[in-house]
């Protein structure tokens, strides 16, 4: 009897930095697949706050309790990376209707480029449906409280990088 191929999913993103919204998605997807690769985009158009290595490290710490989750980075076309990794699934989270148009465009372009790879959308957890890395950085830079929105070690790094006086969060 032939063994069925491993079901490998890629969850791509900027993760600048990882939030509990991302982690919620990772925790809910991981049991559905054999391996979940969280893939940090290397060449983000705008300059990220954290380096690729820092973003990867924060994700590794946050997902350390999930044995089938791997954290990696990529550049170039996402679907080429997914092919190289043997993935059949791309995971993206949707928080609100406003996310839908951008996500639909990406999913359809990715399908055109790689019809054999499916995009799977998961709804953000209700508790995190307002949450984004951009807003977390803005709140930190303005001296606000982000506990419960990002892991404690991420909050510490944010506070080091964006002391409350900094008014220009990226
Ligand atoms: O967290 P983000 O910034 O919304 O993630 C965007 C990401 C990384 C998924 C997207 O920019 C991407 O896939 N970039 C890789 C380049 C690529 O494949 N572009 C064509 C996709 S339609």
Short mmCIF file of C-alpha atoms and ligand atoms in Angstrom, two decimals:
data_model
loop_
_atom_site.label_atom_id
_atom_site.label_comp_id
_atom_site.label_asym_id
_atom_site.label_seq_id
_atom_site.Cartn_x
_atom_site.Cartn_y
_atom_site.Cartn_z
CA UNK A 1 0.00 0.00 0.00
CA UNK A 2 1.49 3.37 -0.98
CA UNK A 3 1.82 6.00 1.71
CA UNK A 4 -0.05 9.24 1.08
CA UNK A 5 2.25 12.26 0.68
CA UNK A 6 2.86 14.50 3.64
CA UNK A 7 0.40 17.38 3.84
CA UNK A 8 2.65 20.42 4.13
CA UNK A 9 1.27 23.95 4.49
CA UNK A 10 3.12 27.25 4.23
CA UNK A 11 1.94 30.24 6.25
CA UNK A 12 3.70 33.25 4.69
CA UNK A 13 3.85 36.77 6.01
CA UNK A 14 5.92 39.70 7.20
CA UNK A 15 5.43 38.88 10.91
CA UNK A 16 6.95 42.22 11.92
CA UNK A 17 6.51 41.15 14.68
CA UNK A 18 4.45 38.02 15.41
CA UNK A 19 1.24 38.72 17.35
CA UNK A 20 -1.15 36.46 19.22
CA UNK A 21 -3.38 36.75 16.15
CA UNK A 22 -0.73 34.99 14.05
CA UNK A 23 -0.09 32.48 16.80
CA UNK A 24 -3.79 31.68 17.12
CA UNK A 25 -3.87 30.82 13.42
CA UNK A 26 -0.71 28.72 13.69
CA UNK A 27 -2.11 26.78 16.66
CA UNK A 28 -5.40 26.10 14.86
CA UNK A 29 -3.81 25.07 11.57
CA UNK A 30 -0.99 22.90 12.93
CA UNK A 31 -3.25 19.96 13.92
CA UNK A 32 -4.80 19.92 10.43
CA UNK A 33 -1.55 19.24 8.55
CA UNK A 34 1.55 17.09 8.85
CA UNK A 35 3.88 20.07 8.82
CA UNK A 36 3.24 23.79 8.97
CA UNK A 37 6.04 26.01 7.70
CA UNK A 38 5.75 29.60 8.88
CA UNK A 39 7.66 31.54 6.23
CA UNK A 40 8.92 35.06 6.91
CA UNK A 41 9.25 37.27 3.84
CA UNK A 42 12.86 38.43 3.47
CA UNK A 43 12.61 41.30 1.02
CA UNK A 44 9.58 43.19 2.27
CA UNK A 45 9.04 46.32 0.16
CA UNK A 46 9.18 48.64 3.13
CA UNK A 47 11.95 48.47 5.68
CA UNK A 48 10.72 46.20 8.50
CA UNK A 49 11.24 47.14 12.15
CA UNK A 50 12.88 43.79 12.91
CA UNK A 51 15.44 41.96 10.79
CA UNK A 52 14.46 38.67 9.18
CA UNK A 53 16.55 36.80 11.74
CA UNK A 54 14.83 38.59 14.64
CA UNK A 55 11.38 37.90 13.21
CA UNK A 56 12.24 34.22 12.68
CA UNK A 57 13.62 33.92 16.22
CA UNK A 58 10.54 35.53 17.80
CA UNK A 59 8.29 33.15 15.85
CA UNK A 60 10.41 30.14 16.84
CA UNK A 61 10.08 31.04 20.50
CA UNK A 62 6.35 31.65 20.18
CA UNK A 63 5.71 28.34 18.37
CA UNK A 64 8.22 26.21 20.29
CA UNK A 65 5.40 24.16 21.87
CA UNK A 66 4.16 22.98 18.46
CA UNK A 67 6.32 20.07 17.25
CA UNK A 68 5.13 20.06 13.62
CA UNK A 69 5.66 23.79 13.12
CA UNK A 70 8.85 24.99 11.44
CA UNK A 71 9.87 28.63 11.00
CA UNK A 72 11.83 29.60 7.91
CA UNK A 73 12.35 32.66 5.71
CA UNK A 74 12.00 33.10 1.98
CA UNK A 75 12.40 35.60 -0.80
CA UNK A 76 11.21 35.63 -4.38
CA UNK A 77 7.91 34.13 -5.42
CA UNK A 78 5.96 32.50 -2.63
CA UNK A 79 4.66 29.69 -4.85
CA UNK A 80 8.20 28.79 -5.94
CA UNK A 81 9.23 28.58 -2.31
CA UNK A 82 6.15 26.46 -1.54
CA UNK A 83 6.97 24.12 -4.44
CA UNK A 84 10.56 23.74 -3.25
CA UNK A 85 9.26 22.81 0.20
CA UNK A 86 6.76 20.29 -1.19
CA UNK A 87 3.76 22.23 0.13
CA UNK A 88 0.25 21.73 -1.20
CA UNK A 89 -1.37 24.48 0.86
CA UNK A 90 -0.88 28.18 1.56
CA UNK A 91 -2.45 29.49 4.75
CA UNK A 92 -3.66 33.07 5.17
CA UNK A 93 -5.74 34.67 7.88
CA UNK A 94 -8.70 36.94 7.28
CA UNK A 95 -9.73 39.38 9.99
CA UNK A 96 -12.37 41.52 8.32
CA UNK A 97 -13.98 42.10 4.96
CA UNK A 98 -11.32 44.73 4.30
CA UNK A 99 -8.67 41.98 4.15
CA UNK A 100 -10.63 40.05 1.56
CA UNK A 101 -9.87 41.98 -1.61
CA UNK A 102 -6.09 41.91 -1.14
CA UNK A 103 -6.18 38.26 -0.11
CA UNK A 104 -8.38 37.28 -3.04
CA UNK A 105 -6.02 38.98 -5.50
CA UNK A 106 -3.02 37.20 -4.03
CA UNK A 107 -4.78 33.84 -3.90
CA UNK A 108 -5.91 34.06 -7.52
CA UNK A 109 -2.48 35.18 -8.74
CA UNK A 110 -0.86 32.36 -6.79
CA UNK A 111 -3.35 29.90 -8.24
CA UNK A 112 -2.55 31.11 -11.73
CA UNK A 113 1.16 30.67 -11.06
CA UNK A 114 0.79 27.31 -9.31
CA UNK A 115 -2.62 25.68 -9.84
CA UNK A 116 -1.57 22.62 -7.83
CA UNK A 117 -1.19 24.70 -4.64
CA UNK A 118 -4.38 25.62 -2.80
CA UNK A 119 -4.84 28.71 -0.64
CA UNK A 120 -6.70 28.11 2.59
CA UNK A 121 -8.18 31.05 4.52
CA UNK A 122 -8.85 30.83 8.22
CA UNK A 123 -10.85 33.41 10.14
CA UNK A 124 -8.87 35.23 12.80
CA UNK A 125 -9.95 34.42 16.32
CA UNK A 126 -12.64 36.89 17.47
CA UNK A 127 -10.38 38.15 20.23
CA UNK A 128 -7.76 39.15 17.65
CA UNK A 129 -9.86 40.33 14.72
CA UNK A 130 -8.73 43.94 15.24
CA UNK A 131 -5.08 43.07 15.77
CA UNK A 132 -2.22 43.85 13.39
CA UNK A 133 1.55 44.15 13.75
CA UNK A 134 1.28 47.74 12.49
CA UNK A 135 -1.17 48.77 15.22
CA UNK A 136 0.84 47.03 17.92
CA UNK A 137 3.92 49.04 16.89
CA UNK A 138 1.91 52.26 16.89
CA UNK A 139 0.50 51.61 20.37
CA UNK A 140 3.94 50.73 21.78
CA UNK A 141 5.54 53.81 20.26
CA UNK A 142 2.86 55.96 21.88
CA UNK A 143 3.33 54.35 25.28
CA UNK A 144 0.21 52.14 25.26
CA UNK A 145 -0.36 48.67 26.70
CA UNK A 146 -0.06 45.69 24.33
CA UNK A 147 0.00 42.90 26.91
CA UNK A 148 -2.21 40.02 25.80
CA UNK A 149 -1.68 41.00 22.16
CA UNK A 150 1.89 39.79 21.65
CA UNK A 151 4.04 37.24 23.53
CA UNK A 152 5.94 38.80 26.47
CA UNK A 153 9.35 38.37 24.79
CA UNK A 154 8.03 40.21 21.71
CA UNK A 155 6.70 43.00 23.90
CA UNK A 156 10.14 43.34 25.50
CA UNK A 157 11.83 43.59 22.09
CA UNK A 158 9.24 46.13 20.93
CA UNK A 159 9.85 48.29 23.98
CA UNK A 160 13.61 48.21 23.34
CA UNK A 161 13.19 49.06 19.67
CA UNK A 162 10.38 51.58 20.03
CA UNK A 163 10.76 53.55 23.26
CA UNK A 164 7.54 55.46 24.06
CA UNK A 165 8.95 58.74 22.79
CA UNK A 166 9.37 57.37 19.25
CA UNK A 167 6.51 58.74 17.21
CA UNK A 168 7.26 57.12 13.88
CA UNK A 169 6.27 53.44 14.06
CA UNK A 170 6.85 51.41 10.90
O1 LIG B 1 2.05 39.67 6.18
P1 LIG B 1 1.91 40.22 4.81
O2 LIG B 1 2.85 41.40 4.62
O3 LIG B 1 0.47 40.57 4.46
O4 LIG B 1 2.38 39.06 3.80
C1 LIG B 1 2.42 39.28 2.41
C2 LIG B 1 3.06 38.09 1.67
C3 LIG B 1 4.43 37.77 2.25
C4 LIG B 1 2.19 36.88 1.80
C5 LIG B 1 3.18 38.49 0.16
O5 LIG B 1 3.77 39.74 0.07
C6 LIG B 1 3.99 37.49 -0.66
O6 LIG B 1 3.57 36.39 -0.88
N1 LIG B 1 5.18 37.93 -1.12
C7 LIG B 1 6.06 37.09 -1.89
C8 LIG B 1 6.19 37.56 -3.33
C9 LIG B 1 5.13 36.93 -4.21
O7 LIG B 1 5.02 35.73 -4.33
N2 LIG B 1 4.32 37.79 -4.83
C10 LIG B 1 3.20 37.37 -5.65
C11 LIG B 1 2.04 36.98 -4.74
S1 LIG B 1 0.53 37.31 -5.45
#
